[in-house]
Amino acid sequence: MPANETAPPVKKKGRRARLIVLVLVLALFAGLGYGAYWGVDGVRASFPQTTGSLKVPGLTGTVDVKRDEHGIPQLYADNDEDLFRAQGFVHAQDRFWEMDVRRHMTSGRLSEMFGSGQVETDAFLRTLGWRQVAQEEYDKKLSPETKKYLQAYADGVNAYLKGKSGKDLSVEHAALKLSADYKPEQWSPVDSVAWLKAMAWDLRGNMQDEIDRALMSGKLSPAQIDELYPPYPFDRNRPIVEGGKVEGGKYAPQGTTGGPGSKDGSGSKDGTGANASTANGGTTGPTGLADNVTAQGATVGLRTQMTSLAKTLDQIPAILGPNGSGIGSNSWVVSGKYTTTGKPLLANDPHLSPQLPSVWYQMGLHCRAVSAQCQYDVAGFTFSGMPGVVIGHNTDIAWGMTNLGADVTDLYLEQVKPEGYVYDNKVLPFTTREEEIKIAGEKSKKITVRTTNNGPLISDRSDEHGTVGSRAPVASSAPDRGTGYAVALRWTALDPGKSMDAVFRLDKAKNFDDFRKAAADFEVPSQNLIYADNKGPNGNIGYQAPGRIPVRGAGDGRMPAPGWDPKYAWKGTPGSATGWIPQNELPWEQNPQRGFIVTANQAVVESGTGAGKYPNLLTTDWGYGARSQRINDLIEAKIKDSGKISTDDMRAMQMDNSSEIAALLTPMLAKIEVKDPDVRSAQKLLEGWNYTQEPDSAAAAYFNAVWRNILKLAFGDKMPKELRIEGSCMNVHDQSSGPNDDLAEVVRECGMRGSDSAQPDGGDRWFEVVRRLVKDEKSPWWAAPKKNLTVPATTTRDELFARAMEDARWELTAKLGKDQSTWSWGRLHQLNLKNQTIGTEGPGFMQWLLNRGPWNLGGGEATVNATGWNASSGYGVTWVPSMRMVVNLNDLDKSRWINLTGASGHTYHSNYTDQTTMWAKGELLEWPFGKEAVDKATVDTLTLKP
């Protein structure tokens, strides 16, 4: 429920009342010089025309845009190009500010809009070269049909932009024009392709873990780091796919019916390269640096590099989600054998960063008559700035996505010399290019980007990277360090690919064969793709793991590798397809005997060299399966109880708030003897609690505060400063003279990590860490120094738990008041929606104008209703189910969907946040698809004419 009671009304009849309030508010600002410019007309000037007709150059026929009361458009056209041209026009009508910021970000040009404060971000993104890779994809990789659609989309955007600037486009553009005389340029097809690079960056896998382990190595032993990164619990939490194997260069799933390999020949020709190596394992332990670089001791140079890199990553705009753990998603599909409809039900809710407007835009793209000239009849969730539907359904199939989490990035230490970099005992010249960063109101800045055969030198982008450290221990075979080691990034998304082709192929797929062929082109980011169709007695369900996933030589990708040693290079070279696990070898299944498929960022399959193990290395850093196993359990319980699952059951599962870590720890906490009456009264809240995190639950508030303090005492205070939350300071012994120096001077040491990625973050990796440690009541992790003269040091689990309970009581007293009857989880766990850029860093008046909230939420970290929070930084919501959908393959018009915000990106528009309160309550909107259902829901019709 919202903490305030002023969430925008759904109906258009609320528009007049809200505008009257806006007039009064803006009148108050008139005396301060704002009112003359920010009047109601200025705010409403950018609201799109949604009725009548408009001329759009380039159209060959009319396109109808039918919007329901939530502003969700359904487009009807007679040919493909008109359909995508109209999509570009409509996206720009509602979301052009979002599109404009996004394209400047992906091309490293934010400084052109917002000035010198964005130069470092632009320099880093120019170093990665997203825009150059997108241009190469467009020029050399994408099909002629895809390029035709991209151009049509761009033409539609530009038709909308013609003659508009400032307040005609958005309030944000008006503010920018007022301060910097900014005018947007024309949209290009490459602007759309580059968006996939941002998507891939935010879903890039274990790069943060790789950095964190390297930083931990300066303070913690390899054995301690292993304890903080335990293996996946295959004995307790199921992987997505079980029992398959690779034979003859193809993955053979177990217990499926039909599909690839059946007599219809589906999937028999998929694949992109030769067989991958079967082990992919290196010669090191899981936490050691690769052979040539030792993790023992304080590796000063390496820590300097990793600290600076982590700080840079914290500053990169995360369009999809935080840089730390958390980006995930739920999706599952149930066979018609076990549904009330007799056909499959498919659910999906991607977990991404909360933002205003939501990253998703709901839309239907319909050909009036499907033919060779007009091939699409599809609806679902789109990205503003990109043609097609990313997640949704057409008349035959539905699909969903979750992040696979494959390890597709590696950091390489590079030995740099004046004339180049060392590789295989030779000095090779850098590939270089000059980049000019234009800055609003200031002179441009030029940078040089240097690239090795392992990728661009991302360490060039910070002054702290100038010296890489003179004491990093290395093996005798390593080259002389000279002035230190630089850091290069090898990342699959920096090789041109065909993911844009995959979007259009998915949108018109008719069966599982088509679906898998589309998946073969979905190279980055690597996603779990689930599938359902309405064919046959019960329909069909399926899964495919696509993606460009590297085949490594030595090493397992857990720690930075020595770039000078060829055996640590990826098997493929940049631009080559031979270094990836072939699509034919990636796991898939169709119609498994259990009757359902669940993907929620758990392990895809159990890897290894033994019987029944998958031979290729996808990653060693899976999510730990708390959400996925809960979904599995809910589905199985429902089937056992009633035999059938309904659409509403699927919705209820999406809102499940059960906490796995609460179920583990609460019985232990309840047994601890507590003498302080105030702490004891808080402890009593846990008695009889069912471990669900409802927004009005005082028990959930207290438990999560206890959990946060357990993590801080047991792990957070033992972390290196580079991983602790910025501003958290403590007295420590200076170990610069050696880790065993008992006479070391006590110094004040403060944390350096941003709030999104500080550790311990409390995610399900920490669930697994604590689950394993609670069995050892005297583990060294339970030791915490004395707090003051009255609070002694702890040496056992229960002593630390008791101290955490006390600290949590007083923390909540400060935050929520002494009267615990007024406590609730939702008061701690609030969602605030902020407009990107100006809404987060702009003047206070603009933030007031653009931002909305708070909403008090239930759910939490690693629950199915995954409203994430970082335990190091507080309880505020940092990532959310960015949308929810349930597709009914028996009757598509009975499918349901909801967005985090609304269709409109225009502040004070009736569709700006009209879905948020319903989203917070777990409600879903009707999702009309057939023409009759769409016509019934239509309240506004706009006809676009040639």
Tab-separated table of C-alpha atoms in Angstrom, residues 517-861:
chain	number	residue	atom	x	y	z
A	517	LYS	CA	15.997	-20.730	-33.755
A	518	ALA	CA	15.195	-17.243	-32.480
A	519	ALA	CA	16.975	-18.054	-29.225
A	520	ALA	CA	20.112	-18.996	-31.165
A	521	ASP	CA	20.380	-15.339	-32.228
A	522	PHE	CA	19.797	-13.994	-28.694
A	523	GLU	CA	23.500	-13.807	-27.990
A	524	VAL	CA	23.738	-11.078	-25.354
A	525	PRO	CA	22.579	-10.742	-22.689
A	526	SER	CA	22.324	-14.438	-21.947
A	527	GLN	CA	18.794	-15.119	-20.695
A	528	ASN	CA	16.722	-18.063	-19.552
A	529	LEU	CA	13.911	-18.281	-22.113
A	530	ILE	CA	10.719	-20.130	-21.176
A	531	TYR	CA	8.060	-21.079	-23.673
A	532	ALA	CA	4.427	-22.133	-23.991
A	533	ASP	CA	2.087	-22.733	-26.914
A	534	ASN	CA	-1.537	-23.680	-27.406
A	535	LYS	CA	-1.041	-26.654	-29.753
A	536	GLY	CA	-2.359	-30.154	-29.035
A	537	PRO	CA	-4.557	-31.349	-26.171
A	538	ASN	CA	-2.634	-29.598	-23.374
A	539	GLY	CA	-0.347	-27.262	-25.253
A	540	ASN	CA	3.439	-27.461	-24.953
A	541	ILE	CA	5.950	-25.935	-22.573
A	542	GLY	CA	9.689	-25.545	-22.991
A	543	TYR	CA	12.957	-23.921	-21.995
A	544	GLN	CA	16.087	-22.800	-23.814
A	545	ALA	CA	19.353	-21.415	-22.453
A	546	PRO	CA	20.693	-19.165	-25.219
A	547	GLY	CA	23.606	-16.812	-25.231
A	548	ARG	CA	27.188	-16.270	-26.232
A	549	ILE	CA	29.033	-17.942	-23.350
A	550	PRO	CA	32.833	-18.145	-23.519
A	551	VAL	CA	35.013	-21.220	-23.556
A	552	ARG	CA	38.013	-20.476	-21.360
A	553	GLY	CA	41.439	-21.998	-21.489
A	554	ALA	CA	42.832	-22.016	-17.946
A	555	GLY	CA	41.000	-20.370	-15.073
A	556	ASP	CA	37.341	-20.389	-14.126
A	557	GLY	CA	36.527	-16.674	-14.253
A	558	ARG	CA	36.261	-16.250	-10.482
A	559	MET	CA	39.282	-13.949	-10.144
A	560	PRO	CA	41.274	-11.609	-12.420
A	561	ALA	CA	43.540	-13.550	-14.761
A	562	PRO	CA	47.085	-12.818	-16.017
A	563	GLY	CA	46.617	-11.241	-19.415
A	564	TRP	CA	50.194	-11.952	-20.457
A	565	ASP	CA	49.696	-15.722	-20.330
A	566	PRO	CA	48.040	-17.154	-23.495
A	567	LYS	CA	46.631	-20.162	-21.672
A	568	TYR	CA	44.150	-17.872	-19.845
A	569	ALA	CA	42.779	-16.380	-23.047
A	570	TRP	CA	39.319	-17.269	-24.281
A	571	LYS	CA	39.377	-19.904	-26.995
A	572	GLY	CA	37.867	-17.535	-29.532
A	573	THR	CA	39.329	-14.320	-30.793
A	574	PRO	CA	37.342	-11.075	-31.005
A	575	GLY	CA	34.927	-11.295	-33.904
A	576	SER	CA	35.090	-15.091	-33.987
A	577	ALA	CA	32.286	-17.526	-33.137
A	578	THR	CA	34.630	-20.410	-32.380
A	579	GLY	CA	35.171	-19.412	-28.757
A	580	TRP	CA	31.595	-19.841	-27.577
A	581	ILE	CA	29.721	-22.850	-26.293
A	582	PRO	CA	27.717	-23.938	-29.358
A	583	GLN	CA	23.992	-23.274	-29.203
A	584	ASN	CA	23.371	-26.985	-29.802
A	585	GLU	CA	25.170	-27.765	-26.540
A	586	LEU	CA	23.256	-25.294	-24.377
A	587	PRO	CA	20.608	-26.845	-22.091
A	588	TRP	CA	16.969	-27.003	-23.181
A	589	GLU	CA	13.914	-29.108	-22.555
A	590	GLN	CA	10.360	-29.524	-23.804
A	591	ASN	CA	7.392	-30.973	-21.924
A	592	PRO	CA	9.343	-32.372	-18.948
A	593	GLN	CA	7.578	-35.169	-17.100
A	594	ARG	CA	7.111	-33.052	-13.957
A	595	GLY	CA	4.761	-30.788	-15.960
A	596	PHE	CA	6.286	-27.398	-15.169
A	597	ILE	CA	9.507	-25.393	-15.581
A	598	VAL	CA	10.809	-22.805	-13.110
A	599	THR	CA	13.587	-20.286	-13.781
A	600	ALA	CA	14.484	-17.810	-11.058
A	601	ASN	CA	18.236	-17.302	-11.487
A	602	GLN	CA	19.118	-20.627	-9.933
A	603	ALA	CA	21.681	-22.948	-11.491
A	604	VAL	CA	20.663	-23.937	-15.003
A	605	VAL	CA	22.230	-27.369	-14.697
A	606	GLU	CA	24.803	-29.122	-12.530
A	607	SER	CA	28.191	-28.790	-14.218
A	608	GLY	CA	31.146	-31.120	-13.875
A	609	THR	CA	32.868	-34.133	-15.356
A	610	GLY	CA	31.009	-36.957	-13.596
A	611	ALA	CA	28.028	-38.956	-14.768
A	612	GLY	CA	24.929	-36.845	-15.248
A	613	LYS	CA	26.929	-33.604	-15.085
A	614	TYR	CA	26.945	-30.882	-17.737
A	615	PRO	CA	30.446	-30.631	-19.272
A	616	ASN	CA	30.533	-26.918	-20.098
A	617	LEU	CA	31.163	-24.172	-17.555
A	618	LEU	CA	28.360	-21.576	-17.585
A	619	THR	CA	29.329	-19.856	-14.326
A	620	THR	CA	30.311	-20.606	-10.751
A	621	ASP	CA	28.220	-17.724	-9.390
A	622	TRP	CA	24.582	-18.723	-9.651
A	623	GLY	CA	21.821	-17.330	-7.537
A	624	TYR	CA	21.410	-19.830	-4.720
A	625	GLY	CA	17.886	-20.948	-5.504
A	626	ALA	CA	15.847	-19.578	-2.575
A	627	ARG	CA	13.178	-18.118	-4.876
A	628	SER	CA	13.223	-20.899	-7.436
A	629	GLN	CA	12.803	-23.657	-4.884
A	630	ARG	CA	9.973	-21.796	-3.177
A	631	ILE	CA	8.177	-21.558	-6.542
A	632	ASN	CA	8.792	-25.254	-7.191
A	633	ASP	CA	7.359	-26.066	-3.767
A	634	LEU	CA	4.298	-23.839	-4.271
A	635	ILE	CA	3.506	-25.421	-7.650
A	636	GLU	CA	3.923	-28.963	-6.350
A	637	ALA	CA	1.823	-28.234	-3.256
A	638	LYS	CA	-0.976	-26.780	-5.371
A	639	ILE	CA	-0.955	-29.728	-7.777
A	640	LYS	CA	-0.989	-32.160	-4.852
A	641	ASP	CA	-3.789	-30.259	-3.126
A	642	SER	CA	-6.183	-29.584	-6.014
A	643	GLY	CA	-4.534	-31.054	-9.075
A	644	LYS	CA	-5.013	-27.824	-11.006
A	645	ILE	CA	-3.527	-24.323	-11.050
A	646	SER	CA	-5.489	-21.235	-12.087
A	647	THR	CA	-4.480	-17.831	-13.397
A	648	ASP	CA	-5.202	-16.392	-9.951
A	649	ASP	CA	-3.000	-19.049	-8.354
A	650	MET	CA	-0.152	-17.886	-10.579
A	651	ARG	CA	-0.769	-14.288	-9.489
A	652	ALA	CA	-0.842	-15.306	-5.818
A	653	MET	CA	2.477	-17.126	-6.209
A	654	GLN	CA	4.031	-13.948	-7.626
A	655	MET	CA	3.101	-12.165	-4.384
A	656	ASP	CA	4.424	-14.848	-2.035
A	657	ASN	CA	6.289	-13.110	0.812
A	658	SER	CA	7.704	-16.121	2.649
A	659	SER	CA	11.273	-15.664	3.947
A	660	GLU	CA	13.581	-18.683	3.836
A	661	ILE	CA	16.163	-17.151	6.160
A	662	ALA	CA	13.451	-16.233	8.667
A	663	ALA	CA	12.245	-19.828	8.725
A	664	LEU	CA	15.804	-20.958	9.468
A	665	LEU	CA	16.778	-18.420	12.131
A	666	THR	CA	13.567	-17.476	13.952
A	667	PRO	CA	13.361	-20.710	16.008
A	668	MET	CA	16.971	-20.104	17.129
A	669	LEU	CA	16.295	-16.471	17.996
A	670	ALA	CA	13.198	-17.400	19.983
A	671	LYS	CA	15.250	-19.667	22.284
A	672	ILE	CA	17.852	-17.085	23.229
A	673	GLU	CA	17.576	-15.818	26.803
A	674	VAL	CA	16.986	-12.073	26.803
A	675	LYS	CA	17.078	-10.062	30.055
A	676	ASP	CA	16.313	-6.546	28.804
A	677	PRO	CA	12.486	-6.191	28.939
A	678	ASP	CA	12.362	-3.960	25.863
A	679	VAL	CA	14.395	-6.424	23.787
A	680	ARG	CA	12.332	-9.291	25.191
A	681	SER	CA	9.104	-7.577	24.067
A	682	ALA	CA	10.533	-7.314	20.558
A	683	GLN	CA	11.618	-10.955	20.665
A	684	LYS	CA	8.036	-11.945	21.515
A	685	LEU	CA	6.940	-10.521	18.133
A	686	LEU	CA	8.580	-13.554	16.547
A	687	GLU	CA	6.493	-16.034	18.523
A	688	GLY	CA	3.927	-17.598	16.238
A	689	TRP	CA	5.086	-15.597	13.220
A	690	ASN	CA	4.633	-17.495	9.948
A	691	TYR	CA	7.765	-15.972	8.322
A	692	THR	CA	5.807	-13.948	5.742
A	693	GLN	CA	6.871	-10.375	5.138
A	694	GLU	CA	3.594	-8.500	4.793
A	695	PRO	CA	3.817	-4.690	4.736
A	696	ASP	CA	1.883	-4.394	8.027
A	697	SER	CA	3.950	-7.021	9.870
A	698	ALA	CA	5.830	-5.854	12.970
A	699	ALA	CA	7.484	-9.273	13.236
A	700	ALA	CA	8.887	-8.952	9.713
A	701	ALA	CA	10.250	-5.502	10.561
A	702	TYR	CA	12.001	-6.797	13.673
A	703	PHE	CA	13.333	-9.981	12.066
A	704	ASN	CA	14.839	-8.117	9.108
A	705	ALA	CA	16.485	-5.664	11.497
A	706	VAL	CA	17.949	-8.607	13.432
A	707	TRP	CA	19.134	-10.203	10.169
A	708	ARG	CA	20.774	-6.963	9.110
A	709	ASN	CA	22.625	-6.689	12.424
A	710	ILE	CA	23.695	-10.345	12.362
A	711	LEU	CA	25.280	-9.717	8.968
A	712	LYS	CA	26.998	-6.546	10.157
A	713	LEU	CA	28.455	-8.111	13.303
A	714	ALA	CA	29.459	-11.444	11.795
A	715	PHE	CA	30.666	-10.335	8.370
A	716	GLY	CA	30.342	-6.626	7.603
A	717	ASP	CA	32.830	-5.458	10.187
A	718	LYS	CA	35.324	-8.040	8.932
A	719	MET	CA	35.103	-6.888	5.310
A	720	PRO	CA	37.839	-4.772	3.737
A	721	LYS	CA	36.926	-1.100	3.636
A	722	GLU	CA	36.543	-1.306	-0.144
A	723	LEU	CA	33.406	-3.430	0.294
A	724	ARG	CA	31.853	-1.736	3.321
A	725	ILE	CA	29.179	0.904	2.880
A	726	GLU	CA	30.532	4.382	2.265
A	727	GLY	CA	30.651	6.382	5.492
A	728	SER	CA	30.705	3.389	7.859
A	729	CYS	CA	33.797	3.954	9.987
A	730	MET	CA	35.526	1.790	12.582
A	731	ASN	CA	38.847	1.516	14.393
A	732	VAL	CA	41.128	-1.200	13.008
A	733	HIS	CA	44.754	-2.251	13.336
A	734	ASP	CA	46.890	-1.001	10.466
A	735	GLN	CA	48.151	-4.177	8.805
A	736	SER	CA	50.345	-2.456	6.223
A	737	SER	CA	53.458	-3.871	7.844
A	738	GLY	CA	52.052	-7.384	7.707
A	739	PRO	CA	48.902	-9.297	8.606
A	740	ASN	CA	50.457	-10.694	11.814
A	741	ASP	CA	51.784	-7.483	13.286
A	742	ASP	CA	50.392	-7.481	16.856
A	743	LEU	CA	51.829	-4.032	17.506
A	744	ALA	CA	50.095	-2.407	14.540
A	745	GLU	CA	48.760	1.080	15.133
A	746	VAL	CA	44.999	1.538	15.509
A	747	VAL	CA	43.625	3.683	12.675
A	748	ARG	CA	40.197	5.000	11.698
A	749	GLU	CA	38.995	3.207	8.571
A	750	CYS	CA	35.862	4.153	6.620
A	751	GLY	CA	33.898	2.209	4.039
A	752	MET	CA	34.166	3.101	0.361
A	753	ARG	CA	31.392	1.186	-1.436
A	754	GLY	CA	28.171	2.624	-2.845
A	755	SER	CA	24.841	1.681	-1.297
A	756	ASP	CA	23.754	-0.617	-4.132
A	757	SER	CA	26.777	-2.909	-4.058
A	758	ALA	CA	28.117	-2.792	-0.485
A	759	GLN	CA	28.615	-6.116	1.295
A	760	PRO	CA	27.155	-8.064	2.948
A	761	ASP	CA	24.039	-7.268	0.928
A	762	GLY	CA	21.876	-9.954	2.550
A	763	GLY	CA	20.963	-11.812	-0.642
A	764	ASP	CA	20.487	-15.553	-0.887
A	765	ARG	CA	24.244	-16.132	-1.074
A	766	TRP	CA	24.315	-14.900	2.518
A	767	PHE	CA	21.393	-17.195	3.302
A	768	GLU	CA	23.597	-20.088	2.250
A	769	VAL	CA	26.640	-18.759	4.119
A	770	VAL	CA	24.706	-18.507	7.390
A	771	ARG	CA	22.881	-21.808	6.834
A	772	ARG	CA	26.237	-23.572	6.755
A	773	LEU	CA	27.755	-21.639	9.679
A	774	VAL	CA	24.925	-21.933	12.198
A	775	LYS	CA	25.852	-25.575	12.690
A	776	ASP	CA	29.167	-24.417	14.171
A	777	GLU	CA	28.256	-22.414	17.278
A	778	LYS	CA	31.890	-21.400	17.845
A	779	SER	CA	32.871	-20.433	14.302
A	780	PRO	CA	35.335	-17.515	14.243
A	781	TRP	CA	32.763	-15.591	12.204
A	782	TRP	CA	30.621	-15.274	15.367
A	783	ALA	CA	33.363	-13.280	17.101
A	784	ALA	CA	32.674	-9.555	17.444
A	785	PRO	CA	34.649	-7.055	19.557
A	786	LYS	CA	33.107	-5.408	22.572
A	787	LYS	CA	30.857	-2.492	21.779
A	788	ASN	CA	31.505	-0.549	24.971
A	789	LEU	CA	32.129	-1.155	28.654
A	790	THR	CA	28.682	-2.689	29.131
A	791	VAL	CA	28.462	-4.723	25.906
A	792	PRO	CA	31.135	-7.433	25.912
A	793	ALA	CA	32.745	-9.166	22.971
A	794	THR	CA	30.995	-12.168	21.468
A	795	THR	CA	32.586	-15.548	20.809
A	796	THR	CA	29.615	-17.802	20.022
A	797	ARG	CA	26.665	-17.816	17.679
A	798	ASP	CA	24.067	-17.208	20.364
A	799	GLU	CA	26.048	-14.378	21.920
A	800	LEU	CA	26.229	-12.643	18.570
A	801	PHE	CA	22.535	-13.311	17.875
A	802	ALA	CA	21.608	-11.838	21.271
A	803	ARG	CA	23.634	-8.718	20.534
A	804	ALA	CA	22.035	-8.416	17.089
A	805	MET	CA	18.579	-8.657	18.687
A	806	GLU	CA	19.456	-5.854	21.074
A	807	ASP	CA	20.947	-3.663	18.356
A	808	ALA	CA	17.889	-4.266	16.152
A	809	ARG	CA	15.535	-3.247	18.980
A	810	TRP	CA	17.216	0.110	19.408
A	811	GLU	CA	17.627	0.655	15.683
A	812	LEU	CA	13.883	0.256	15.179
A	813	THR	CA	13.159	2.402	18.213
A	814	ALA	CA	15.101	5.188	16.503
A	815	LYS	CA	13.473	4.614	13.129
A	816	LEU	CA	9.887	3.654	14.047
A	817	GLY	CA	9.426	4.700	17.658
A	818	LYS	CA	9.499	2.923	21.026
A	819	ASP	CA	5.910	1.674	20.737
A	820	GLN	CA	6.352	-1.527	18.775
A	821	SER	CA	2.614	-1.767	18.140
A	822	THR	CA	3.224	0.933	15.519
A	823	TRP	CA	6.031	-0.982	13.821
A	824	SER	CA	5.527	-2.410	10.367
A	825	TRP	CA	7.796	-3.815	7.684
A	826	GLY	CA	6.298	-1.474	5.085
A	827	ARG	CA	7.323	1.640	7.052
A	828	LEU	CA	10.924	0.472	6.791
A	829	HIS	CA	10.708	-1.071	3.360
A	830	GLN	CA	9.557	1.758	1.112
A	831	LEU	CA	9.567	2.254	-2.627
A	832	ASN	CA	10.354	5.703	-3.977
A	833	LEU	CA	10.124	6.247	-7.718
A	834	LYS	CA	12.609	8.699	-9.141
A	835	ASN	CA	12.849	10.118	-12.614
A	836	GLN	CA	16.286	9.357	-13.996
A	837	THR	CA	18.841	12.160	-14.157
A	838	ILE	CA	16.872	15.302	-13.280
A	839	GLY	CA	14.720	13.412	-10.792
A	840	THR	CA	17.787	12.171	-8.926
A	841	GLU	CA	20.307	14.964	-9.349
A	842	GLY	CA	18.283	17.990	-10.478
A	843	PRO	CA	17.046	20.992	-8.485
A	844	GLY	CA	14.734	20.240	-5.582
A	845	PHE	CA	11.775	21.778	-7.364
A	846	MET	CA	12.261	19.491	-10.379
A	847	GLN	CA	12.608	16.450	-8.133
A	848	TRP	CA	9.346	17.400	-6.435
A	849	LEU	CA	7.731	17.799	-9.830
A	850	LEU	CA	8.966	14.506	-11.290
A	851	ASN	CA	9.280	11.956	-8.464
A	852	ARG	CA	6.576	9.953	-6.678
A	853	GLY	CA	6.254	7.927	-3.467
A	854	PRO	CA	6.742	6.439	-1.009
A	855	TRP	CA	4.818	3.179	-1.177
A	856	ASN	CA	5.049	0.770	1.773
A	857	LEU	CA	5.860	-2.692	0.422
A	858	GLY	CA	5.931	-6.271	1.611
A	859	GLY	CA	8.232	-8.949	0.269
A	860	GLY	CA	11.973	-8.685	0.450
A	861	GLU	CA	15.337	-10.040	-0.552
